[in-house]
C-alpha cells in the first residue's frame, strides 16, 4: 500500500511580459517537487497562482476581475483552495491587495518567488494574507531547481532583471527593483539544459537585456555580445534572440554581432516610445530620435535583411500634435515589421502621473492613426517576403490537420502543408502568400540546413 500523498493540483495564470511567462514556468518547476502538478481547469486546483502585470491601468484591472472569479470558486470549495498573487501588482500593491482581496492567501513579489514553498507552509499555518515583497539580497536564480520542464523548440531564458532607468511613465524600476545580471556560468548551464531538452531557439530576456553585465568565469564582466558568442557555440542551438533592448545600451559590438554571430537573428525589438526629442526628454529616455535613427541605419548597413520592432506610447504628458507628428515621421522613415503601441496610462508613484494629462479622446485618436500606419507597415513587410526562399524553424503542428507551423528569421509565423512532423528542424521554405499575421509557404525539398 502506498503512503504517498495524492498529487496536489496547481493552476497558474500569467499576465504581462515574457519575464512573467518565464517566472511562471520556474514557479511551476519549484512546486513540482512538493507534489504539485499542473491542471488546465482552475476549479480542479488546490493552488491558484495569478502572476500579474502592473504596466498599465488595464493590466491591473484584469487582476481584480480574475480574482473575483477565483473567489467564487474558493467559496464553492469551502475555502479549500489557496490563492497566490505574484508578479508586479503583488510588488506594487501588496498591502492594498491584501485589504481589497482578503481571500488571497499569499502575495509574493517577483524577486521573492523562490521562497514560495516556505511561504505556502506559512500560509497554511496562519489566517489572513502572507505578504513577501522584499528585494532579498540573495538572487532568486540561485535557488531555483535545475530540473525545469522543457519549454519546447523556442525557449525563454531570463538573464537580467530590473531597471535603473526610471523612465517618467514606467513602474518597472519600482516593481522589479535595481538592474541585476545573472552570472555567465548560471546562464550557460541553463541554456545547455534547455538545448538538451530540445530547444533550438533561445530568447534571452531582460527588461534591459542589452545592458547585461554578468560576472564571467574569468572574473571579468561579460557583455551581452560576449555571452551570446559563447552561447552560439552550444551544439544543436540554431537561433538566438534577445529582448527587450534600450537604445542607449546598443553598443557597437552588439550591432556588429548581427553580422558576425551566425546564430543571431536579423531582427531587433528596440522600443523608442516617441519620435519627438521634447517628449523623449520628458520621458527621461536620455537619447534623441536621431540616435535611434543611427542605430537602425548602422544595422541596415551591416545586415540588409535586418527587420525592426518597437514600442510606442502616445499621449505622454506634454505631447502636442507636432510631437505626435514627429513620431509618425519616425515610423514612416524606419518601416517596422512589428510594433506594440499604447496610450499613456498614468501609473501611481511615477513622475509623469502627476503632470497635466492629455485628453483621453486625443490620445485615442492618435493611437488609432499610429496603429493604422503600423498595421500597413506590417502588411507591407509580410507581403515583401512573398517569393522568398528562407529558413523556417518548425515549432509544431499547424492549426489544421496536415499543416506544420514554424517561424521565419523575422518572427513571422509560417504555415506549410506537410504530412511529416518537422518539429525542431530548420528547413528552407518558399513563401507564397502573406496573411495579416502569418505566412504560407511550401517546403523546398532538401536537407536540413545547419545554422
Ligand atoms: N524595458 C522595456 C519595456 C518595458 S514595458 C523598455 O525599456 O523598453 C513595455 C512597454 O510598455 C514599454 O516599452 C512602453 O511602451 C509601455 N509602457 C510602459 N509604461 C507605460 C505606461 N505608463 N503607459 C503606457 N504604456 C506604457
Ligand atoms: Fe521602464 Fe524605461 Fe526601464 Fe524600460 S527602460 S523598464 S520603459 S523604466
Ligand atoms: Fe508587466 Fe512587470 Fe513585465 S509590470 S510588463 S509584468 S515587468
Short mmCIF file of C-alpha atoms and ligand atoms in Angstrom, two decimals:
data_model
loop_
_atom_site.label_atom_id
_atom_site.label_comp_id
_atom_site.label_asym_id
_atom_site.label_seq_id
_atom_site.Cartn_x
_atom_site.Cartn_y
_atom_site.Cartn_z
CA UNK A 1 0.00 0.00 0.00
CA UNK A 2 1.31 3.41 -0.90
CA UNK A 3 1.62 6.02 1.77
CA UNK A 4 2.16 8.74 -0.81
CA UNK A 5 0.04 11.83 -0.59
CA UNK A 6 -2.25 12.31 -3.61
CA UNK A 7 -0.81 14.85 -6.04
CA UNK A 8 -1.80 18.43 -5.45
CA UNK A 9 -3.10 20.46 -8.34
CA UNK A 10 -1.70 23.76 -9.49
CA UNK A 11 -3.17 26.26 -11.95
CA UNK A 12 -1.16 29.32 -13.00
CA UNK A 13 -2.44 32.32 -14.95
CA UNK A 14 0.15 34.71 -16.37
CA UNK A 15 -0.30 38.33 -17.40
CA UNK A 16 2.30 40.76 -18.73
CA UNK A 17 5.64 40.29 -20.38
CA UNK A 18 7.83 37.33 -21.28
CA UNK A 19 9.68 37.67 -17.99
CA UNK A 20 6.45 36.80 -16.23
CA UNK A 21 5.97 33.84 -18.55
CA UNK A 22 9.46 32.69 -17.60
CA UNK A 23 8.81 33.27 -13.89
CA UNK A 24 5.55 31.30 -14.03
CA UNK A 25 7.37 28.35 -15.57
CA UNK A 26 10.01 28.50 -12.85
CA UNK A 27 7.39 28.69 -10.07
CA UNK A 28 5.77 25.58 -11.54
CA UNK A 29 9.20 23.87 -11.52
CA UNK A 30 9.71 24.91 -7.93
CA UNK A 31 6.40 23.45 -6.76
CA UNK A 32 6.68 20.16 -8.65
CA UNK A 33 8.94 18.52 -6.03
CA UNK A 34 6.28 19.42 -3.43
CA UNK A 35 3.80 17.26 -5.34
CA UNK A 36 2.03 19.95 -7.36
CA UNK A 37 1.09 19.03 -10.88
CA UNK A 38 -0.35 21.50 -13.38
CA UNK A 39 -4.02 21.36 -14.34
CA UNK A 40 -5.87 23.32 -17.02
CA UNK A 41 -9.10 23.83 -15.09
CA UNK A 42 -8.83 26.33 -12.23
CA UNK A 43 -11.76 24.76 -10.35
CA UNK A 44 -9.81 21.48 -10.16
CA UNK A 45 -6.83 23.16 -8.48
CA UNK A 46 -5.77 23.27 -4.83
CA UNK A 47 -3.42 26.13 -5.56
CA UNK A 48 -4.08 29.06 -7.89
CA UNK A 49 -1.35 31.49 -8.85
CA UNK A 50 -2.04 34.76 -10.63
CA UNK A 51 1.23 36.20 -11.95
CA UNK A 52 0.38 39.83 -12.53
CA UNK A 53 1.43 42.87 -14.56
CA UNK A 54 1.27 46.49 -13.38
CA UNK A 55 2.44 48.26 -16.52
CA UNK A 56 -0.84 49.95 -17.45
CA UNK A 57 -4.11 50.55 -15.63
CA UNK A 58 -5.94 47.97 -17.71
CA UNK A 59 -3.43 45.29 -16.68
CA UNK A 60 -4.22 45.98 -13.05
CA UNK A 61 -7.99 45.89 -13.61
CA UNK A 62 -7.58 42.41 -15.09
CA UNK A 63 -6.14 41.25 -11.77
CA UNK A 64 -9.20 42.17 -9.75
CA UNK A 65 -11.67 40.72 -12.23
CA UNK A 66 -9.71 37.44 -12.32
CA UNK A 67 -9.52 37.33 -8.52
CA UNK A 68 -13.26 37.94 -8.31
CA UNK A 69 -13.90 34.78 -10.34
CA UNK A 70 -11.49 32.76 -8.22
CA UNK A 71 -13.11 33.96 -5.02
CA UNK A 72 -16.40 32.37 -6.10
CA UNK A 73 -14.57 29.08 -6.81
CA UNK A 74 -12.83 29.16 -3.48
CA UNK A 75 -16.11 29.73 -1.64
CA UNK A 76 -17.70 26.84 -3.53
CA UNK A 77 -14.91 24.63 -2.16
CA UNK A 78 -15.43 25.91 1.39
CA UNK A 79 -12.13 27.73 1.25
CA UNK A 80 -10.15 24.57 0.42
CA UNK A 81 -8.08 26.33 -2.19
CA UNK A 82 -5.02 28.51 -1.85
CA UNK A 83 -4.80 31.69 -3.92
CA UNK A 84 -1.45 33.40 -4.51
CA UNK A 85 -0.85 36.68 -6.29
CA UNK A 86 2.67 37.10 -7.63
CA UNK A 87 4.42 39.47 -10.04
CA UNK A 88 4.38 43.21 -10.41
CA UNK A 89 0.96 44.08 -8.93
CA UNK A 90 1.88 41.97 -5.91
CA UNK A 91 5.06 44.03 -5.57
CA UNK A 92 3.46 47.42 -6.11
CA UNK A 93 0.17 46.92 -4.28
CA UNK A 94 0.93 44.19 -1.70
CA UNK A 95 -0.88 45.69 1.30
CA UNK A 96 -3.72 47.20 -0.73
CA UNK A 97 -4.27 43.88 -2.43
CA UNK A 98 -4.45 42.01 0.86
CA UNK A 99 -7.05 44.52 2.07
CA UNK A 100 -9.10 44.62 -1.09
CA UNK A 101 -8.99 40.85 -1.62
CA UNK A 102 -8.62 39.28 1.84
CA UNK A 103 -9.41 35.82 0.42
CA UNK A 104 -5.94 35.88 -1.17
CA UNK A 105 -3.61 33.71 0.92
CA UNK A 106 -0.27 34.82 -0.43
CA UNK A 107 1.20 37.92 -2.03
CA UNK A 108 4.70 37.38 -3.42
CA UNK A 109 6.85 39.90 -5.29
CA UNK A 110 8.83 38.95 -8.40
CA UNK A 111 12.13 38.81 -6.50
CA UNK A 112 10.84 36.56 -3.74
CA UNK A 113 9.11 33.68 -5.51
CA UNK A 114 11.96 31.25 -4.84
CA UNK A 115 10.65 31.34 -1.26
CA UNK A 116 7.23 30.04 -2.33
CA UNK A 117 7.48 26.60 -0.65
CA UNK A 118 8.24 28.24 2.70
CA UNK A 119 5.55 30.89 2.17
CA UNK A 120 2.94 28.28 1.32
CA UNK A 121 3.75 26.48 4.57
CA UNK A 122 3.37 29.77 6.44
CA UNK A 123 0.03 30.46 4.75
CA UNK A 124 -1.25 27.02 5.81
CA UNK A 125 -0.44 27.86 9.43
CA UNK A 126 -1.97 31.29 9.54
CA UNK A 127 -5.20 33.05 8.65
CA UNK A 128 -5.02 36.27 6.68
CA UNK A 129 -2.67 37.06 3.85
CA UNK A 130 1.06 36.28 3.95
CA UNK A 131 2.98 39.01 2.14
CA UNK A 132 6.57 38.83 0.88
CA UNK A 133 7.58 41.75 -1.29
CA UNK A 134 11.18 42.04 -0.12
CA UNK A 135 14.00 42.53 -2.52
CA UNK A 136 16.15 39.82 -0.94
CA UNK A 137 19.93 40.07 -1.12
CA UNK A 138 20.16 36.55 -2.48
CA UNK A 139 19.50 36.04 -6.19
CA UNK A 140 16.37 34.03 -6.78
CA UNK A 141 18.05 32.29 -9.72
CA UNK A 142 20.45 30.58 -7.31
CA UNK A 143 17.53 28.95 -5.54
CA UNK A 144 15.62 27.52 -8.45
CA UNK A 145 15.73 23.82 -9.24
CA UNK A 146 17.76 22.59 -12.22
CA UNK A 147 15.14 20.17 -13.48
CA UNK A 148 12.92 22.61 -15.37
CA UNK A 149 10.12 21.26 -17.53
CA UNK A 150 11.04 21.57 -21.20
CA UNK A 151 9.66 24.72 -22.82
CA UNK A 152 9.87 23.49 -26.40
CA UNK A 153 11.71 24.42 -29.57
CA UNK A 154 11.69 28.10 -28.63
CA UNK A 155 12.79 28.60 -25.02
CA UNK A 156 12.91 31.78 -22.97
CA UNK A 157 15.78 32.40 -20.60
CA UNK A 158 15.90 35.34 -18.16
CA UNK A 159 19.43 36.70 -17.95
CA UNK A 160 18.88 40.14 -16.48
CA UNK A 161 16.22 41.75 -14.37
CA UNK A 162 15.21 45.08 -13.03
CA UNK A 163 15.84 48.55 -14.32
CA UNK A 164 17.63 51.69 -13.14
CA UNK A 165 16.49 53.90 -15.98
CA UNK A 166 13.38 55.39 -14.39
CA UNK A 167 11.51 56.48 -17.48
CA UNK A 168 8.90 59.03 -16.40
CA UNK A 169 5.96 56.73 -17.19
CA UNK A 170 7.17 53.34 -16.05
CA UNK A 171 6.59 51.19 -12.95
CA UNK A 172 9.22 48.55 -13.72
CA UNK A 173 12.06 50.09 -11.64
CA UNK A 174 9.70 50.01 -8.66
CA UNK A 175 8.26 46.54 -9.21
CA UNK A 176 11.37 44.69 -10.35
CA UNK A 177 13.98 46.64 -8.49
CA UNK A 178 17.52 47.60 -9.49
CA UNK A 179 19.17 46.14 -12.52
CA UNK A 180 20.95 42.84 -11.91
CA UNK A 181 22.57 40.40 -14.32
CA UNK A 182 22.83 36.66 -13.77
CA UNK A 183 26.36 35.25 -13.73
CA UNK A 184 27.55 33.81 -17.05
CA UNK A 185 28.02 30.24 -15.78
CA UNK A 186 24.46 30.08 -14.49
CA UNK A 187 23.08 31.34 -17.84
CA UNK A 188 25.19 28.92 -19.87
CA UNK A 189 24.26 25.97 -17.68
CA UNK A 190 20.56 26.74 -18.09
CA UNK A 191 20.95 27.29 -21.83
CA UNK A 192 22.66 23.90 -22.19
CA UNK A 193 19.90 22.20 -20.23
CA UNK A 194 17.30 23.85 -22.48
CA UNK A 195 19.09 22.74 -25.65
CA UNK A 196 19.46 19.21 -24.26
CA UNK A 197 15.67 19.17 -23.80
CA UNK A 198 15.04 20.19 -27.41
CA UNK A 199 15.36 23.98 -27.55
CA UNK A 200 16.60 25.18 -30.95
CA UNK A 201 15.99 28.86 -30.39
CA UNK A 202 16.82 30.77 -27.22
CA UNK A 203 15.22 34.09 -26.46
CA UNK A 204 17.31 35.87 -23.82
CA UNK A 205 15.13 38.03 -21.63
CA UNK A 206 15.66 41.13 -19.57
CA UNK A 207 13.94 44.48 -19.01
CA UNK A 208 17.15 45.99 -20.40
CA UNK A 209 18.72 42.89 -21.79
CA UNK A 210 21.37 44.73 -23.79
CA UNK A 211 22.64 46.31 -20.56
CA UNK A 212 23.61 42.77 -19.48
CA UNK A 213 26.85 42.79 -17.49
CA UNK A 214 27.17 39.42 -15.83
CA UNK A 215 30.18 38.12 -13.97
CA UNK A 216 32.13 35.78 -16.21
CA UNK A 217 34.00 32.62 -15.23
CA UNK A 218 37.22 34.63 -15.71
CA UNK A 219 36.14 37.11 -13.03
CA UNK A 220 35.59 39.78 -15.68
CA UNK A 221 32.29 41.41 -16.56
CA UNK A 222 30.81 40.00 -19.76
CA UNK A 223 28.63 41.94 -22.15
CA UNK A 224 25.57 40.56 -23.91
CA UNK A 225 27.63 40.27 -27.10
CA UNK A 226 30.25 38.12 -25.41
CA UNK A 227 27.61 35.99 -23.70
CA UNK A 228 25.82 35.37 -26.99
CA UNK A 229 29.09 34.49 -28.70
CA UNK A 230 29.67 31.76 -26.13
CA UNK A 231 26.06 30.59 -26.27
CA UNK A 232 26.32 30.32 -30.05
CA UNK A 233 28.94 27.60 -29.56
CA UNK A 234 26.35 25.28 -27.99
CA UNK A 235 25.87 22.45 -30.41
CA UNK A 236 22.29 21.92 -31.51
CA UNK A 237 21.29 25.51 -30.83
CA UNK A 238 20.21 27.18 -34.08
CA UNK A 239 18.95 30.63 -33.22
CA UNK A 240 19.45 33.33 -30.62
CA UNK A 241 17.32 36.40 -29.94
CA UNK A 242 17.30 38.93 -27.12
CA UNK A 243 14.62 41.24 -25.78
CA UNK A 244 14.00 43.99 -24.61
CA UNK A 245 16.72 46.43 -25.52
CA UNK A 246 17.21 50.10 -24.77
CA UNK A 247 18.71 52.38 -27.46
CA UNK A 248 21.31 53.71 -25.01
CA UNK A 249 22.77 50.25 -24.49
CA UNK A 250 23.03 49.37 -28.18
CA UNK A 251 26.84 49.08 -28.17
CA UNK A 252 28.73 48.96 -31.47
CA UNK A 253 29.92 45.41 -30.75
CA UNK A 254 26.30 44.33 -30.32
CA UNK A 255 25.36 45.92 -33.63
CA UNK A 256 28.27 44.10 -35.29
CA UNK A 257 27.22 40.81 -33.69
CA UNK A 258 24.23 40.85 -36.04
CA UNK A 259 26.78 40.43 -38.83
CA UNK A 260 29.35 38.25 -37.04
CA UNK A 261 27.31 35.87 -34.92
CA UNK A 262 25.65 33.49 -37.40
CA UNK A 263 23.05 32.34 -34.87
CA UNK A 264 21.84 35.83 -34.05
CA UNK A 265 18.63 36.64 -35.91
CA UNK A 266 18.26 39.69 -38.20
CA UNK A 267 15.52 41.11 -36.02
CA UNK A 268 15.62 43.68 -33.24
CA UNK A 269 12.92 44.80 -30.83
CA UNK A 270 14.06 48.28 -29.86
CA UNK A 271 11.46 50.41 -28.09
CA UNK A 272 11.73 54.10 -28.95
CA UNK A 273 8.40 55.29 -27.43
CA UNK A 274 8.33 58.63 -29.29
CA UNK A 275 9.89 60.41 -32.25
CA UNK A 276 9.84 63.83 -30.57
CA UNK A 277 13.02 64.94 -28.80
CA UNK A 278 10.97 67.08 -26.45
CA UNK A 279 8.87 64.11 -25.38
CA UNK A 280 11.88 61.79 -25.21
CA UNK A 281 13.41 64.28 -22.78
CA UNK A 282 10.19 64.48 -20.76
CA UNK A 283 10.18 60.67 -20.69
CA UNK A 284 13.73 60.66 -19.30
CA UNK A 285 14.81 58.36 -22.12
CA UNK A 286 18.20 60.14 -22.31
CA UNK A 287 18.57 59.89 -26.08
CA UNK A 288 17.26 61.72 -29.12
CA UNK A 289 15.27 60.36 -32.04
CA UNK A 290 18.39 60.66 -34.21
CA UNK A 291 20.24 58.18 -32.03
CA UNK A 292 17.54 55.65 -32.79
CA UNK A 293 17.83 56.50 -36.49
CA UNK A 294 21.60 55.97 -36.37
CA UNK A 295 21.26 52.54 -34.75
CA UNK A 296 18.72 51.47 -37.37
CA UNK A 297 20.88 52.79 -40.21
CA UNK A 298 24.03 51.02 -38.95
CA UNK A 299 22.19 47.73 -38.58
CA UNK A 300 20.64 48.00 -42.03
CA UNK A 301 24.06 48.74 -43.46
CA UNK A 302 25.80 45.69 -41.99
CA UNK A 303 22.80 43.39 -42.29
CA UNK A 304 20.46 44.48 -45.10
CA UNK A 305 17.77 41.93 -44.19
CA UNK A 306 17.51 43.35 -40.66
CA UNK A 307 13.93 43.99 -39.51
CA UNK A 308 12.75 46.16 -36.63
CA UNK A 309 10.07 46.15 -34.00
CA UNK A 310 9.37 48.78 -31.36
CA UNK A 311 7.08 50.09 -28.61
CA UNK A 312 5.30 53.45 -28.79
CA UNK A 313 3.42 55.49 -26.23
CA UNK A 314 1.05 58.20 -27.45
CA UNK A 315 -0.28 60.96 -25.25
CA UNK A 316 2.53 61.22 -22.71
CA UNK A 317 2.01 64.44 -20.70
CA UNK A 318 3.09 67.40 -22.83
CA UNK A 319 2.64 65.65 -26.20
CA UNK A 320 1.30 68.11 -28.79
CA UNK A 321 0.08 67.42 -32.32
CA UNK A 322 3.57 68.36 -33.57
CA UNK A 323 5.22 65.88 -31.19
CA UNK A 324 2.86 63.18 -32.34
CA UNK A 325 3.63 64.06 -35.96
CA UNK A 326 7.35 63.60 -35.18
CA UNK A 327 6.58 60.06 -34.01
CA UNK A 328 4.62 59.36 -37.19
CA UNK A 329 7.53 60.68 -39.25
CA UNK A 330 10.00 58.40 -37.46
CA UNK A 331 7.73 55.41 -38.10
CA UNK A 332 7.36 56.31 -41.79
CA UNK A 333 11.13 56.61 -42.18
CA UNK A 334 12.01 53.42 -40.32
CA UNK A 335 9.42 50.97 -41.56
CA UNK A 336 8.59 48.46 -38.83
CA UNK A 337 7.95 44.74 -39.25
CA UNK A 338 6.03 44.68 -35.98
CA UNK A 339 5.21 47.11 -33.19
CA UNK A 340 3.35 47.50 -29.93
CA UNK A 341 1.65 50.77 -29.14
CA UNK A 342 -0.27 52.12 -26.20
CA UNK A 343 -1.96 55.26 -24.97
CA UNK A 344 -0.14 56.68 -21.99
CA UNK A 345 -1.56 55.30 -18.75
CA UNK A 346 -0.72 57.25 -15.58
CA UNK A 347 0.83 54.91 -13.01
CA UNK A 348 0.77 55.69 -9.29
CA UNK A 349 4.12 56.80 -7.95
CA UNK A 350 5.70 57.55 -11.33
CA UNK A 351 6.80 61.13 -12.18
CA UNK A 352 4.61 61.62 -15.28
CA UNK A 353 1.44 60.65 -13.40
CA UNK A 354 1.47 63.98 -11.55
CA UNK A 355 1.68 66.16 -14.68
CA UNK A 356 -1.24 67.71 -16.59
CA UNK A 357 -2.65 64.95 -18.79
CA UNK A 358 -3.50 64.81 -22.50
CA UNK A 359 -7.24 64.32 -23.04
CA UNK A 360 -8.39 60.72 -23.47
CA UNK A 361 -10.14 61.42 -26.77
CA UNK A 362 -6.95 62.96 -28.17
CA UNK A 363 -4.86 60.02 -27.02
CA UNK A 364 -7.31 57.53 -28.53
CA UNK A 365 -7.42 59.32 -31.88
CA UNK A 366 -3.63 59.45 -32.05
CA UNK A 367 -3.34 55.77 -31.21
CA UNK A 368 -5.76 54.84 -33.98
CA UNK A 369 -3.80 56.83 -36.53
CA UNK A 370 -0.48 55.41 -35.39
CA UNK A 371 -1.75 51.83 -35.31
CA UNK A 372 -3.20 52.16 -38.81
CA UNK A 373 0.24 53.18 -40.08
CA UNK A 374 1.98 50.38 -38.19
CA UNK A 375 -0.59 47.88 -39.48
CA UNK A 376 0.13 48.99 -43.07
CA UNK A 377 3.86 48.62 -42.47
CA UNK A 378 3.42 45.13 -41.03
CA UNK A 379 1.33 44.12 -44.05
CA UNK A 380 3.95 45.56 -46.40
CA UNK A 381 6.72 43.76 -44.57
CA UNK A 382 4.87 40.45 -44.74
CA UNK A 383 3.99 40.97 -48.41
CA UNK A 384 7.66 41.65 -49.19
CA UNK A 385 8.56 38.13 -48.03
CA UNK A 386 6.32 36.54 -50.69
CA UNK A 387 8.57 34.80 -53.22
CA UNK A 388 11.48 34.46 -50.77
CA UNK A 389 13.20 31.17 -50.11
CA UNK A 390 14.01 31.40 -46.44
CA UNK A 391 14.85 29.16 -43.47
CA UNK A 392 11.98 28.31 -41.13
CA UNK A 393 12.36 26.77 -37.69
CA UNK A 394 9.46 24.36 -37.24
CA UNK A 395 7.90 24.52 -33.81
CA UNK A 396 4.94 22.13 -34.05
CA UNK A 397 1.69 21.28 -35.77
CA UNK A 398 -0.42 23.86 -37.58
CA UNK A 399 -3.99 24.62 -36.67
CA UNK A 400 -5.44 22.27 -39.29
CA UNK A 401 -4.61 18.60 -39.95
CA UNK A 402 -1.76 18.18 -42.43
CA UNK A 403 -0.22 21.52 -41.52
CA UNK A 404 3.01 22.25 -39.72
CA UNK A 405 3.99 25.60 -38.29
CA UNK A 406 7.21 27.41 -37.58
CA UNK A 407 8.77 30.84 -37.59
CA UNK A 408 10.79 32.87 -40.00
CA UNK A 409 14.03 34.72 -39.28
CA UNK A 410 11.84 37.74 -38.57
CA UNK A 411 9.49 36.08 -36.06
CA UNK A 412 6.64 35.65 -38.53
CA UNK A 413 4.56 32.52 -38.06
CA UNK A 414 4.89 30.34 -41.18
CA UNK A 415 2.44 27.57 -42.08
CA UNK A 416 3.28 24.77 -44.50
CA UNK A 417 1.16 21.86 -45.78
CA UNK A 418 3.21 18.80 -44.96
CA UNK A 419 2.39 15.32 -43.71
CA UNK A 420 5.53 14.81 -41.67
CA UNK A 421 6.31 16.29 -38.28
CA UNK A 422 9.38 18.53 -38.65
CA UNK A 423 9.33 19.98 -35.12
CA UNK A 424 12.77 21.24 -34.16
CA UNK A 425 14.12 21.31 -37.71
CA UNK A 426 15.20 24.31 -39.75
CA UNK A 427 14.13 23.84 -43.38
CA UNK A 428 14.07 26.06 -46.44
CA UNK A 429 10.60 27.26 -47.34
CA UNK A 430 9.34 29.21 -50.31
CA UNK A 431 6.84 31.82 -49.14
CA UNK A 432 3.87 32.18 -51.48
CA UNK A 433 1.24 34.03 -49.52
CA UNK A 434 1.07 36.59 -46.70
CA UNK A 435 -1.88 36.73 -44.32
CA UNK A 436 -2.13 39.60 -41.80
CA UNK A 437 -0.47 37.57 -39.05
CA UNK A 438 1.19 34.64 -40.77
CA UNK A 439 2.84 33.45 -43.97
CA UNK A 440 2.02 30.41 -46.09
CA UNK A 441 4.79 28.53 -47.82
CA UNK A 442 5.91 25.28 -49.37
CA UNK A 443 8.81 23.18 -48.27
CA UNK A 444 11.80 23.15 -50.61
CA UNK A 445 12.78 19.52 -50.57
CA UNK A 446 16.33 19.49 -49.38
CA UNK A 447 18.46 18.51 -46.46
CA UNK A 448 18.00 20.02 -43.04
CA UNK A 449 20.23 23.04 -43.07
CA UNK A 450 22.61 23.77 -40.29
CA UNK A 451 22.65 27.26 -38.85
N1 LIG B 1 12.02 47.56 -20.66
C1 LIG B 1 11.38 47.81 -21.85
C2 LIG B 1 9.87 47.77 -21.83
C3 LIG B 1 9.15 47.79 -20.58
S1 LIG B 1 7.41 47.86 -20.58
C4 LIG B 1 11.87 49.12 -22.39
O1 LIG B 1 12.55 49.84 -21.72
O2 LIG B 1 11.57 49.43 -23.49
C5 LIG B 1 6.85 47.57 -22.21
C6 LIG B 1 6.26 48.77 -22.86
O3 LIG B 1 5.10 49.19 -22.19
C7 LIG B 1 7.13 49.98 -22.90
O4 LIG B 1 8.10 49.93 -23.89
C8 LIG B 1 6.14 51.09 -23.12
O5 LIG B 1 5.92 51.30 -24.49
C9 LIG B 1 4.86 50.55 -22.49
N2 LIG B 1 4.55 51.25 -21.24
C10 LIG B 1 5.27 51.27 -20.10
N3 LIG B 1 4.67 52.06 -19.19
C11 LIG B 1 3.57 52.57 -19.77
C12 LIG B 1 2.54 53.46 -19.34
N4 LIG B 1 2.56 54.00 -18.14
N5 LIG B 1 1.54 53.76 -20.22
C13 LIG B 1 1.52 53.22 -21.46
N6 LIG B 1 2.46 52.37 -21.91
C14 LIG B 1 3.48 52.05 -21.08
FE1 LIG B 2 10.60 51.02 -17.90
FE2 LIG B 2 12.24 52.71 -19.06
FE3 LIG B 2 13.20 50.74 -17.56
FE4 LIG B 2 12.10 50.18 -19.90
S1 LIG B 2 13.96 51.42 -19.56
S2 LIG B 2 11.75 49.12 -17.99
S3 LIG B 2 10.48 51.69 -20.05
S4 LIG B 2 11.98 52.47 -16.84
FE1 LIG B 3 4.27 43.95 -16.51
FE2 LIG B 3 6.04 43.60 -14.64
FE3 LIG B 3 6.52 42.73 -17.08
S1 LIG B 3 4.78 45.37 -14.90
S2 LIG B 3 5.44 44.18 -18.32
S3 LIG B 3 4.96 42.01 -15.74
S4 LIG B 3 7.99 43.61 -15.68
#
